[in-house]
């Protein structure tokens, strides 16, 4: 009852619920902030303000003061009354105001607060449960008696009459609390197992999130490195262009000066020839023979036999050969600098590894070319001597193995309708003529496969791949320390097909599987 009385004191007189953000008027009465604001807004239209409780009038809209103490009291009260807010089950006997129930009595079919429960327990010894309104769920539908026992044979809860004279007569039964504890004991290992799985799943979720964050950071870093790489490349190319343009400009000026000097010389010669022509023309215009002959014999007459200078052949020309030589040398140096630039920006140099096929590993129906780069299937056995390295399945390995570092090679599969390529560990079984030794069909090898469908395979686990065009050349990139094996469709543009991520523990070899009427070649 004390709880009910306290609740009455903590109810807002406007909304009749517990105070929310309580505020006080000057008269001392308290209200929810939203409630009194709405009331004052309504009074404002009428032209006056008053307290909803005591009707005290205010000439102006009253100020609202936060009542922190009352707010704290309401919060503490609410924290001690969770059942009322969560279950909404109240004491049957508290009629003036709702008080949360703490227990329910199955025999009386009532719910009680702490005060009424104390009085109830003094008078009777009934079965009490957590607050409920579903009393019939706890009674036998046949005898209308309280369910007190559990029958393990039929896995059902029963009343006394069911056990003594009903369908469960002579069954070994258990009290509900004992049966409940036994069931809980059985559930605990399951819960522990589920909890362990949940923790493992949560770890995986966190690992995936961490991986996503890490990849985002790597992506940003990779983008920055690519930008800096191309900045370096552009600077190198710009410097080379400036050198070449400078040489062209130098030659242009040199040719221009040469032509200009020759033009001046030729123009002087033209002036002299013109002067000589004018002189001769003047002589020819003399009509007196004596005077003409005297002037001719007395003067220095040019006969036009002077050497002509300044022809186009004497002028300098642009030296395209020199420009081409500078360009060639510059691009050659650029190619050398490119490796340094890539290493500076932390990009591995993807130079092709020199890979040759090991004829001592080749199946007897596989023909190996003289340059040890091509393998083809033949229906005729090659009758090679058997040895520990030779496969009984139609496979061949490279002569070179990889146990560290980064390596890249390309495989031409354009002359094979079906093919399997990849890498294989040194310990791959070679004396089994079955698919358990095929590339990708075991834990010792990783394969890219085209047999009707495009797929990758490791330890006989298949992942189907999609390709929007026929794959003719495959690039294979192995980063041994990082445990990454990647396959690429070498086209324009190059496209990623699949990456295996694992931890390599033994030397790896390039590996090929040959079907009938097929040729596979490792490209130079």
Short mmCIF file of C-alpha atoms in Angstrom, two decimals:
data_model
loop_
_atom_site.label_atom_id
_atom_site.label_comp_id
_atom_site.label_asym_id
_atom_site.label_seq_id
_atom_site.Cartn_x
_atom_site.Cartn_y
_atom_site.Cartn_z
CA UNK A 1 0.00 0.00 0.00
CA UNK A 2 2.88 2.34 0.79
CA UNK A 3 4.10 1.81 -2.78
CA UNK A 4 0.68 2.74 -4.14
CA UNK A 5 0.53 5.86 -1.99
CA UNK A 6 4.03 6.91 -3.10
CA UNK A 7 3.05 6.42 -6.71
CA UNK A 8 0.02 8.67 -6.24
CA UNK A 9 2.36 11.42 -5.05
CA UNK A 10 4.55 10.96 -8.13
CA UNK A 11 1.75 11.22 -10.67
CA UNK A 12 1.26 14.37 -12.73
CA UNK A 13 -2.25 15.81 -12.10
CA UNK A 14 -2.66 16.50 -15.82
CA UNK A 15 -1.65 13.21 -17.47
CA UNK A 16 -2.09 11.05 -14.31
CA UNK A 17 1.19 9.26 -15.08
CA UNK A 18 4.62 9.41 -13.48
CA UNK A 19 6.31 12.75 -13.91
CA UNK A 20 8.40 13.18 -17.04
CA UNK A 21 10.96 16.00 -16.81
CA UNK A 22 9.09 17.57 -13.84
CA UNK A 23 8.96 21.38 -13.49
CA UNK A 24 7.50 23.63 -10.77
CA UNK A 25 5.38 26.81 -10.78
CA UNK A 26 5.87 29.58 -8.21
CA UNK A 27 2.88 28.23 -6.27
CA UNK A 28 4.84 25.02 -5.64
CA UNK A 29 2.84 22.57 -7.77
CA UNK A 30 4.65 20.20 -10.11
CA UNK A 31 3.81 18.99 -13.60
CA UNK A 32 5.40 17.22 -16.55
CA UNK A 33 7.09 19.86 -18.67
CA UNK A 34 5.15 18.88 -21.80
CA UNK A 35 1.84 18.81 -19.86
CA UNK A 36 2.14 22.30 -18.31
CA UNK A 37 3.49 23.79 -21.58
CA UNK A 38 0.38 22.50 -23.41
CA UNK A 39 -1.89 23.84 -20.62
CA UNK A 40 -0.26 27.27 -20.68
CA UNK A 41 -0.48 27.38 -24.48
CA UNK A 42 -4.24 26.76 -24.21
CA UNK A 43 -4.60 29.45 -21.49
CA UNK A 44 -2.68 31.95 -23.62
CA UNK A 45 -5.54 32.00 -26.13
CA UNK A 46 -7.95 32.88 -23.27
CA UNK A 47 -5.79 35.81 -22.20
CA UNK A 48 -4.68 34.64 -18.72
CA UNK A 49 -2.57 32.06 -16.89
CA UNK A 50 -3.31 30.00 -13.76
CA UNK A 51 -2.09 26.85 -11.98
CA UNK A 52 -4.17 23.81 -13.05
CA UNK A 53 -4.13 22.57 -9.41
CA UNK A 54 -4.68 25.59 -7.13
CA UNK A 55 -5.91 28.06 -9.75
CA UNK A 56 -3.33 30.64 -8.66
CA UNK A 57 -3.32 33.34 -11.32
CA UNK A 58 -0.31 34.84 -13.07
CA UNK A 59 -0.36 38.15 -14.90
CA UNK A 60 2.30 36.89 -17.29
CA UNK A 61 3.22 33.45 -18.52
CA UNK A 62 4.89 31.83 -15.49
CA UNK A 63 8.49 30.66 -15.63
CA UNK A 64 9.09 26.92 -15.32
CA UNK A 65 11.74 25.75 -12.87
CA UNK A 66 13.32 22.29 -13.19
CA UNK A 67 12.59 20.12 -10.15
CA UNK A 68 15.71 17.94 -10.10
CA UNK A 69 14.97 16.31 -6.75
CA UNK A 70 11.54 15.21 -7.89
CA UNK A 71 13.00 13.91 -11.13
CA UNK A 72 15.55 11.81 -9.17
CA UNK A 73 12.81 10.44 -6.91
CA UNK A 74 10.73 9.41 -9.93
CA UNK A 75 13.73 7.73 -11.56
CA UNK A 76 14.56 5.78 -8.41
CA UNK A 77 10.94 4.74 -7.96
CA UNK A 78 10.73 3.60 -11.58
CA UNK A 79 13.93 1.58 -11.22
CA UNK A 80 12.43 -0.35 -8.28
CA UNK A 81 9.20 -1.05 -10.19
CA UNK A 82 10.34 -2.76 -13.36
CA UNK A 83 7.64 -5.41 -13.35
CA UNK A 84 4.84 -2.89 -13.64
CA UNK A 85 6.38 -1.31 -16.74
CA UNK A 86 7.51 -4.57 -18.31
CA UNK A 87 4.73 -7.06 -17.47
CA UNK A 88 1.88 -4.65 -16.70
CA UNK A 89 0.58 -7.16 -14.13
CA UNK A 90 -0.78 -5.40 -11.05
CA UNK A 91 -1.93 -6.39 -7.60
CA UNK A 92 -5.53 -7.68 -7.66
CA UNK A 93 -6.33 -6.06 -4.31
CA UNK A 94 -4.87 -2.57 -4.88
CA UNK A 95 -7.93 -0.93 -6.45
CA UNK A 96 -7.21 2.76 -5.85
CA UNK A 97 -4.13 2.81 -8.01
CA UNK A 98 -2.17 0.12 -9.88
CA UNK A 99 0.66 -1.43 -7.89
CA UNK A 100 2.96 -3.97 -9.55
CA UNK A 101 2.47 -7.57 -8.53
CA UNK A 102 5.44 -9.55 -7.23
CA UNK A 103 3.80 -13.02 -7.17
CA UNK A 104 0.68 -14.82 -8.35
CA UNK A 105 -1.23 -17.55 -6.42
CA UNK A 106 -2.41 -20.48 -8.51
CA UNK A 107 -5.10 -21.62 -6.06
CA UNK A 108 -6.53 -18.14 -5.51
CA UNK A 109 -5.88 -17.09 -9.11
CA UNK A 110 -4.80 -13.66 -7.93
CA UNK A 111 -1.69 -11.49 -8.22
CA UNK A 112 -0.35 -9.63 -5.19
CA UNK A 113 1.98 -6.81 -4.25
CA UNK A 114 4.48 -7.29 -1.42
CA UNK A 115 2.05 -6.09 1.27
CA UNK A 116 -0.89 -8.29 0.20
CA UNK A 117 1.48 -11.24 -0.38
CA UNK A 118 2.67 -11.05 3.22
CA UNK A 119 -0.92 -11.20 4.49
CA UNK A 120 -1.73 -14.05 2.08
CA UNK A 121 1.21 -16.20 3.19
CA UNK A 122 0.24 -15.87 6.83
CA UNK A 123 -3.14 -17.50 6.23
CA UNK A 124 -2.47 -20.22 3.62
CA UNK A 125 0.34 -22.22 2.06
CA UNK A 126 -0.43 -22.01 -1.65
CA UNK A 127 1.72 -22.41 -4.77
CA UNK A 128 3.20 -19.10 -5.84
CA UNK A 129 4.59 -18.21 -9.28
CA UNK A 130 5.95 -15.21 -11.06
CA UNK A 131 3.22 -12.65 -11.84
CA UNK A 132 0.86 -14.01 -14.49
CA UNK A 133 -2.64 -13.62 -15.84
CA UNK A 134 -2.65 -17.06 -17.50
CA UNK A 135 -3.72 -19.21 -14.55
CA UNK A 136 -5.35 -21.92 -16.70
CA UNK A 137 -2.02 -22.63 -18.40
CA UNK A 138 -0.77 -23.99 -15.08
CA UNK A 139 -3.74 -26.30 -14.44
CA UNK A 140 -4.58 -29.73 -15.74
CA UNK A 141 -7.15 -29.53 -18.53
CA UNK A 142 -8.66 -32.88 -17.39
CA UNK A 143 -8.88 -32.45 -13.61
CA UNK A 144 -8.63 -28.65 -13.30
CA UNK A 145 -5.92 -29.15 -10.69
CA UNK A 146 -2.55 -27.42 -10.43
CA UNK A 147 0.25 -29.07 -12.41
CA UNK A 148 2.76 -30.29 -9.81
CA UNK A 149 4.63 -33.20 -11.41
CA UNK A 150 6.45 -34.09 -14.59
CA UNK A 151 6.12 -37.48 -16.31
CA UNK A 152 9.41 -38.28 -18.11
CA UNK A 153 7.76 -41.24 -19.92
CA UNK A 154 5.24 -39.03 -21.72
CA UNK A 155 7.30 -35.82 -21.42
CA UNK A 156 4.38 -33.83 -20.00
CA UNK A 157 3.42 -31.94 -16.85
CA UNK A 158 0.61 -33.56 -14.77
CA UNK A 159 -1.50 -32.99 -11.66
CA UNK A 160 -1.83 -35.29 -8.64
CA UNK A 161 -5.00 -36.94 -10.00
CA UNK A 162 -3.27 -37.76 -13.30
CA UNK A 163 -0.58 -39.60 -11.34
CA UNK A 164 -2.79 -41.32 -8.76
CA UNK A 165 -5.75 -42.38 -10.85
CA UNK A 166 -5.30 -40.95 -14.32
CA UNK A 167 -3.45 -41.79 -17.52
CA UNK A 168 -0.08 -41.58 -15.79
CA UNK A 169 -0.90 -44.03 -12.98
CA UNK A 170 2.15 -46.06 -11.90
CA UNK A 171 4.52 -43.88 -13.96
CA UNK A 172 7.73 -42.70 -12.36
CA UNK A 173 7.12 -38.98 -11.97
CA UNK A 174 9.17 -36.11 -10.58
CA UNK A 175 8.31 -32.82 -8.89
CA UNK A 176 8.35 -29.96 -11.35
CA UNK A 177 11.30 -28.21 -9.70
CA UNK A 178 13.41 -31.41 -9.74
CA UNK A 179 12.47 -32.19 -13.35
CA UNK A 180 13.20 -28.60 -14.27
CA UNK A 181 16.65 -28.78 -12.70
CA UNK A 182 17.40 -32.05 -14.50
CA UNK A 183 16.31 -30.53 -17.80
CA UNK A 184 18.46 -27.49 -17.10
CA UNK A 185 21.42 -29.75 -16.39
CA UNK A 186 20.93 -31.37 -19.80
CA UNK A 187 20.67 -27.97 -21.43
CA UNK A 188 23.82 -26.57 -19.84
CA UNK A 189 26.25 -28.52 -22.08
CA UNK A 190 24.15 -27.49 -25.08
CA UNK A 191 24.24 -23.88 -23.92
CA UNK A 192 28.00 -24.11 -23.42
CA UNK A 193 28.37 -25.54 -26.90
CA UNK A 194 26.12 -22.84 -28.36
CA UNK A 195 27.95 -20.19 -26.38
CA UNK A 196 31.26 -21.49 -27.69
CA UNK A 197 29.90 -21.42 -31.25
CA UNK A 198 28.51 -17.95 -30.71
CA UNK A 199 31.86 -16.71 -29.42
CA UNK A 200 33.56 -18.31 -32.40
CA UNK A 201 31.00 -16.73 -34.73
CA UNK A 202 31.46 -13.36 -33.05
CA UNK A 203 35.22 -13.74 -33.50
CA UNK A 204 34.64 -14.45 -37.17
CA UNK A 205 32.40 -11.40 -37.46
CA UNK A 206 35.08 -9.29 -35.78
CA UNK A 207 37.76 -10.84 -37.98
CA UNK A 208 35.70 -10.01 -41.06
CA UNK A 209 35.16 -6.45 -39.84
CA UNK A 210 38.87 -6.11 -39.07
CA UNK A 211 39.66 -7.55 -42.50
CA UNK A 212 37.28 -5.07 -44.12
CA UNK A 213 38.89 -2.18 -42.25
CA UNK A 214 42.35 -3.46 -43.11
CA UNK A 215 41.44 -3.78 -46.78
CA UNK A 216 39.95 -0.27 -46.82
CA UNK A 217 43.18 1.07 -45.36
CA UNK A 218 45.22 -0.99 -47.82
CA UNK A 219 43.03 0.28 -50.66
CA UNK A 220 43.63 3.89 -49.62
CA UNK A 221 47.36 3.25 -49.24
CA UNK A 222 47.51 1.43 -52.58
CA UNK A 223 45.70 4.29 -54.27
CA UNK A 224 48.17 6.78 -52.80
CA UNK A 225 51.12 4.67 -53.92
CA UNK A 226 49.71 4.37 -57.45
CA UNK A 227 49.19 8.15 -57.58
CA UNK A 228 52.78 8.76 -56.44
CA UNK A 229 54.07 6.14 -58.89
CA UNK A 230 52.43 7.89 -61.84
CA UNK A 231 53.62 11.25 -60.53
CA UNK A 232 57.16 9.87 -60.64
CA UNK A 233 56.58 8.42 -64.11
CA UNK A 234 55.14 11.66 -65.42
CA UNK A 235 58.10 13.59 -64.00
CA UNK A 236 60.54 11.22 -65.71
CA UNK A 237 58.67 11.46 -69.00
CA UNK A 238 58.32 15.23 -68.67
CA UNK A 239 62.09 15.52 -68.09
CA UNK A 240 62.75 13.34 -71.12
CA UNK A 241 60.34 15.38 -73.24
CA UNK A 242 61.99 18.62 -72.09
CA UNK A 243 65.41 17.27 -73.10
CA UNK A 244 64.15 16.24 -76.53
CA UNK A 245 62.19 19.45 -77.07
CA UNK A 246 65.28 21.38 -75.95
CA UNK A 247 67.42 19.55 -78.50
CA UNK A 248 64.87 20.22 -81.25
CA UNK A 249 64.76 23.89 -80.25
CA UNK A 250 68.57 24.07 -80.22
CA UNK A 251 68.79 22.53 -83.68
CA UNK A 252 66.02 24.79 -84.97
CA UNK A 253 67.91 27.89 -83.79
CA UNK A 254 71.17 26.57 -85.21
CA UNK A 255 69.57 25.87 -88.60
CA UNK A 256 67.84 29.24 -88.50
CA UNK A 257 71.16 31.05 -87.89
CA UNK A 258 72.86 29.03 -90.60
CA UNK A 259 70.16 29.81 -93.16
CA UNK A 260 70.10 33.46 -92.11
CA UNK A 261 73.89 33.80 -92.61
CA UNK A 262 73.74 32.11 -96.01
CA UNK A 263 70.82 34.30 -97.09
CA UNK A 264 72.83 37.40 -96.21
CA UNK A 265 75.82 36.13 -98.19
CA UNK A 266 73.69 35.25 -101.21
CA UNK A 267 71.89 38.60 -101.03
CA UNK A 268 75.30 40.40 -101.12
CA UNK A 269 76.23 38.35 -104.15
CA UNK A 270 72.91 39.27 -105.77
CA UNK A 271 73.63 42.96 -105.10
CA UNK A 272 77.10 42.65 -106.70
CA UNK A 273 75.74 40.84 -109.75
CA UNK A 274 73.05 43.47 -110.11
CA UNK A 275 75.68 46.22 -109.93
CA UNK A 276 77.79 44.47 -112.56
CA UNK A 277 74.77 44.02 -114.79
CA UNK A 278 73.87 47.71 -114.46
CA UNK A 279 77.45 48.68 -115.36
CA UNK A 280 77.47 46.49 -118.46
CA UNK A 281 74.05 47.73 -119.44
CA UNK A 282 75.37 51.32 -119.19
CA UNK A 283 78.33 50.45 -121.42
CA UNK A 284 76.07 48.83 -123.96
CA UNK A 285 74.01 52.01 -124.13
CA UNK A 286 77.06 54.09 -125.34
CA UNK A 287 76.61 54.90 -129.05
CA UNK A 288 80.07 56.30 -129.76
CA UNK A 289 82.32 53.37 -130.70
CA UNK A 290 85.50 55.11 -129.61
CA UNK A 291 84.12 56.00 -126.22
CA UNK A 292 82.66 52.50 -125.78
CA UNK A 293 85.93 50.76 -126.56
CA UNK A 294 87.93 53.11 -124.37
CA UNK A 295 85.56 52.55 -121.42
CA UNK A 296 85.54 48.77 -121.94
CA UNK A 297 89.32 48.61 -122.08
CA UNK A 298 89.71 50.96 -119.15
CA UNK A 299 87.16 49.39 -116.79
CA UNK A 300 87.11 46.20 -114.69
CA UNK A 301 84.36 44.24 -116.30
CA UNK A 302 83.04 41.08 -114.61
CA UNK A 303 82.40 38.20 -116.92
CA UNK A 304 79.91 36.47 -114.53
CA UNK A 305 82.27 33.59 -113.83
CA UNK A 306 82.46 34.20 -110.05
CA UNK A 307 81.64 31.30 -107.77
CA UNK A 308 78.01 31.06 -106.57
CA UNK A 309 77.78 30.38 -102.80
CA UNK A 310 74.95 29.72 -100.35
CA UNK A 311 72.94 26.94 -101.98
CA UNK A 312 70.46 24.81 -99.92
CA UNK A 313 73.08 22.13 -99.72
CA UNK A 314 75.28 24.48 -97.73
CA UNK A 315 72.55 25.10 -95.10
CA UNK A 316 72.28 22.99 -91.96
CA UNK A 317 69.29 20.60 -91.44
CA UNK A 318 67.46 19.22 -88.42
CA UNK A 319 69.23 16.07 -87.23
CA UNK A 320 66.29 13.67 -86.72
CA UNK A 321 68.72 10.84 -86.12
CA UNK A 322 70.15 12.64 -83.10
CA UNK A 323 66.65 13.31 -81.75
CA UNK A 324 65.72 9.65 -82.25
CA UNK A 325 68.91 8.60 -80.52
CA UNK A 326 68.15 10.80 -77.50
CA UNK A 327 64.59 9.46 -77.43
CA UNK A 328 65.76 5.85 -77.69
CA UNK A 329 68.39 6.28 -74.99
CA UNK A 330 65.94 8.19 -72.78
CA UNK A 331 63.25 5.53 -73.07
CA UNK A 332 65.86 2.85 -72.40
CA UNK A 333 66.91 4.65 -69.23
CA UNK A 334 63.23 5.17 -68.41
CA UNK A 335 62.66 1.42 -68.55
CA UNK A 336 65.57 0.93 -66.15
CA UNK A 337 64.29 3.71 -63.89
CA UNK A 338 60.82 2.17 -63.95
CA UNK A 339 62.00 -0.77 -61.85
CA UNK A 340 63.52 1.58 -59.27
CA UNK A 341 60.35 3.69 -59.23
CA UNK A 342 58.13 0.62 -58.68
CA UNK A 343 60.36 -0.62 -55.87
CA UNK A 344 60.43 2.87 -54.35
CA UNK A 345 56.61 2.88 -54.30
CA UNK A 346 56.53 -0.68 -52.91
CA UNK A 347 55.25 -2.44 -56.02
CA UNK A 348 56.75 -5.88 -56.70
CA UNK A 349 58.43 -6.23 -60.09
CA UNK A 350 56.20 -8.63 -62.06
CA UNK A 351 58.87 -10.03 -64.33
CA UNK A 352 58.17 -13.45 -65.73
CA UNK A 353 59.95 -16.32 -64.03
CA UNK A 354 61.90 -18.62 -66.33
CA UNK A 355 59.95 -21.87 -66.09
CA UNK A 356 60.74 -25.04 -68.00
CA UNK A 357 58.98 -28.41 -67.83
CA UNK A 358 60.65 -31.40 -66.19
CA UNK A 359 60.46 -34.34 -68.60
CA UNK A 360 61.30 -36.74 -65.73
CA UNK A 361 57.90 -35.92 -64.15
CA UNK A 362 55.84 -36.19 -67.37
CA UNK A 363 53.33 -38.99 -67.83
CA UNK A 364 54.36 -41.35 -70.65
CA UNK A 365 51.60 -40.09 -72.96
CA UNK A 366 52.73 -36.47 -72.65
CA UNK A 367 55.11 -35.08 -75.28
CA UNK A 368 57.44 -32.30 -74.12
CA UNK A 369 58.74 -29.84 -76.75
CA UNK A 370 62.47 -29.34 -77.31
CA UNK A 371 62.43 -25.94 -75.62
CA UNK A 372 60.75 -27.62 -72.60
CA UNK A 373 57.87 -25.11 -72.62
CA UNK A 374 55.04 -26.97 -74.39
CA UNK A 375 53.25 -30.16 -73.40
CA UNK A 376 50.83 -32.11 -75.58
CA UNK A 377 48.93 -35.35 -75.18
CA UNK A 378 49.70 -38.34 -77.39
CA UNK A 379 47.82 -41.60 -77.68
CA UNK A 380 51.20 -43.28 -78.14
CA UNK A 381 53.31 -43.97 -75.09
CA UNK A 382 56.74 -42.36 -75.12
CA UNK A 383 58.23 -45.39 -73.30
CA UNK A 384 60.30 -43.34 -70.89
CA UNK A 385 61.88 -45.20 -67.98
CA UNK A 386 59.91 -45.04 -64.76
CA UNK A 387 61.30 -43.08 -61.87
CA UNK A 388 60.23 -41.67 -58.48
CA UNK A 389 59.32 -38.29 -60.02
CA UNK A 390 57.17 -39.57 -62.91
CA UNK A 391 53.36 -39.24 -62.71
CA UNK A 392 50.93 -42.07 -63.44
CA UNK A 393 48.27 -39.44 -64.13
CA UNK A 394 48.50 -37.17 -67.19
CA UNK A 395 50.48 -34.46 -65.44
CA UNK A 396 53.84 -32.76 -65.63
CA UNK A 397 55.63 -30.37 -63.27
CA UNK A 398 58.19 -27.65 -63.81
CA UNK A 399 61.85 -28.37 -63.22
CA UNK A 400 62.10 -25.30 -61.00
CA UNK A 401 60.49 -25.15 -57.57
CA UNK A 402 59.55 -22.15 -55.43
CA UNK A 403 60.05 -22.07 -51.67
CA UNK A 404 60.28 -18.30 -51.15
CA UNK A 405 59.75 -14.98 -52.89
CA UNK A 406 57.33 -13.74 -55.53
CA UNK A 407 56.98 -15.40 -58.93
CA UNK A 408 54.89 -14.83 -62.05
CA UNK A 409 54.38 -16.84 -65.21
CA UNK A 410 51.82 -17.09 -68.01
CA UNK A 411 50.25 -20.22 -69.49
CA UNK A 412 48.74 -20.41 -72.98
CA UNK A 413 45.67 -22.70 -72.92
CA UNK A 414 44.20 -21.55 -76.25
CA UNK A 415 44.93 -24.94 -77.90
CA UNK A 416 43.16 -26.99 -75.23
CA UNK A 417 39.38 -27.46 -75.04
CA UNK A 418 39.76 -28.78 -71.47
CA UNK A 419 42.64 -28.04 -69.13
CA UNK A 420 43.90 -27.98 -65.54
CA UNK A 421 46.79 -25.72 -64.51
CA UNK A 422 48.14 -24.56 -61.17
CA UNK A 423 50.80 -25.45 -58.63
CA UNK A 424 51.60 -28.62 -56.72
CA UNK A 425 53.63 -29.39 -53.63
CA UNK A 426 56.72 -31.51 -53.78
CA UNK A 427 55.03 -34.31 -51.82
CA UNK A 428 52.06 -34.67 -54.19
CA UNK A 429 51.38 -38.38 -54.76
CA UNK A 430 52.64 -39.38 -58.22
CA UNK A 431 52.09 -43.13 -58.39
CA UNK A 432 48.27 -43.07 -58.25
CA UNK A 433 46.37 -43.22 -61.52
CA UNK A 434 43.25 -41.62 -60.11
CA UNK A 435 41.76 -38.18 -59.62
CA UNK A 436 43.00 -38.04 -56.01
CA UNK A 437 46.38 -37.09 -57.49
CA UNK A 438 44.97 -34.49 -59.94
CA UNK A 439 45.85 -30.83 -59.55
CA UNK A 440 43.39 -29.28 -57.08
CA UNK A 441 41.81 -32.58 -56.04
CA UNK A 442 43.92 -32.88 -52.88
CA UNK A 443 45.45 -30.73 -50.13
CA UNK A 444 48.85 -30.71 -51.86
CA UNK A 445 47.81 -28.77 -54.98
CA UNK A 446 45.82 -25.75 -56.14
CA UNK A 447 44.25 -25.65 -59.59
CA UNK A 448 42.38 -23.54 -62.11
CA UNK A 449 40.18 -25.82 -64.19
CA UNK A 450 38.07 -25.70 -67.31
CA UNK A 451 36.08 -28.91 -67.86
CA UNK A 452 32.66 -27.91 -69.21
CA UNK A 453 32.62 -25.33 -66.41
CA UNK A 454 35.14 -22.77 -65.24
CA UNK A 455 36.23 -23.40 -61.63
CA UNK A 456 39.05 -23.34 -59.11
CA UNK A 457 39.78 -26.25 -56.82
CA UNK A 458 41.82 -27.15 -53.73
CA UNK A 459 41.53 -30.18 -51.46
CA UNK A 460 38.64 -31.27 -53.74
CA UNK A 461 36.63 -28.20 -52.71
CA UNK A 462 35.18 -26.51 -55.80
CA UNK A 463 34.39 -22.87 -56.37
CA UNK A 464 32.72 -22.00 -59.65
CA UNK A 465 33.98 -18.96 -61.54
CA UNK A 466 32.45 -16.78 -64.21
CA UNK A 467 34.19 -15.53 -67.32
CA UNK A 468 32.64 -13.15 -69.84
CA UNK A 469 35.00 -14.32 -72.60
CA UNK A 470 37.05 -17.44 -73.42
CA UNK A 471 40.24 -17.66 -71.37
CA UNK A 472 43.22 -18.08 -73.68
CA UNK A 473 46.16 -16.98 -71.53
CA UNK A 474 46.31 -17.32 -67.73
CA UNK A 475 48.72 -15.36 -65.56
CA UNK A 476 49.77 -17.06 -62.30
CA UNK A 477 51.25 -15.03 -59.44
CA UNK A 478 52.73 -16.75 -56.38
CA UNK A 479 53.69 -14.87 -53.22
CA UNK A 480 55.12 -17.69 -51.12
CA UNK A 481 55.68 -15.85 -47.82
CA UNK A 482 52.25 -14.16 -47.97
CA UNK A 483 50.60 -17.52 -48.78
CA UNK A 484 48.81 -16.15 -51.85
CA UNK A 485 48.31 -17.84 -55.22
CA UNK A 486 46.43 -15.70 -57.77
CA UNK A 487 45.14 -16.46 -61.25
CA UNK A 488 44.51 -13.74 -63.87
CA UNK A 489 42.86 -13.68 -67.27
CA UNK A 490 45.55 -12.04 -69.39
CA UNK A 491 43.50 -9.87 -71.73
CA UNK A 492 42.91 -6.16 -72.18
CA UNK A 493 42.32 -5.18 -69.48
CA UNK A 494 43.79 -7.96 -67.33
CA UNK A 495 41.14 -9.50 -65.03
CA UNK A 496 41.45 -11.24 -61.67
CA UNK A 497 39.98 -14.75 -61.60
CA UNK A 498 40.68 -16.16 -58.13
CA UNK A 499 43.14 -16.04 -55.24
CA UNK A 500 43.91 -18.91 -52.88
CA UNK A 501 45.07 -17.82 -49.42
CA UNK A 502 46.87 -20.40 -47.30
CA UNK A 503 50.17 -21.16 -45.61
CA UNK A 504 52.65 -22.99 -47.83
CA UNK A 505 54.87 -25.50 -46.06
CA UNK A 506 56.87 -27.12 -48.86
CA UNK A 507 58.40 -26.25 -52.25
CA UNK A 508 55.85 -25.64 -55.01
CA UNK A 509 56.06 -26.45 -58.73
CA UNK A 510 54.14 -25.16 -61.73
CA UNK A 511 51.82 -27.99 -62.78
CA UNK A 512 49.85 -28.96 -65.92
CA UNK A 513 47.24 -31.68 -66.61
CA UNK A 514 46.77 -32.70 -70.26
CA UNK A 515 43.55 -33.97 -71.84
CA UNK A 516 43.37 -35.62 -75.26
CA UNK A 517 43.99 -33.42 -78.31
CA UNK A 518 45.35 -30.57 -76.25
CA UNK A 519 48.50 -28.47 -76.09
CA UNK A 520 49.46 -26.24 -73.16
CA UNK A 521 52.43 -23.90 -73.31
CA UNK A 522 54.29 -21.87 -70.71
CA UNK A 523 54.96 -18.54 -72.37
CA UNK A 524 58.39 -16.92 -72.54
#
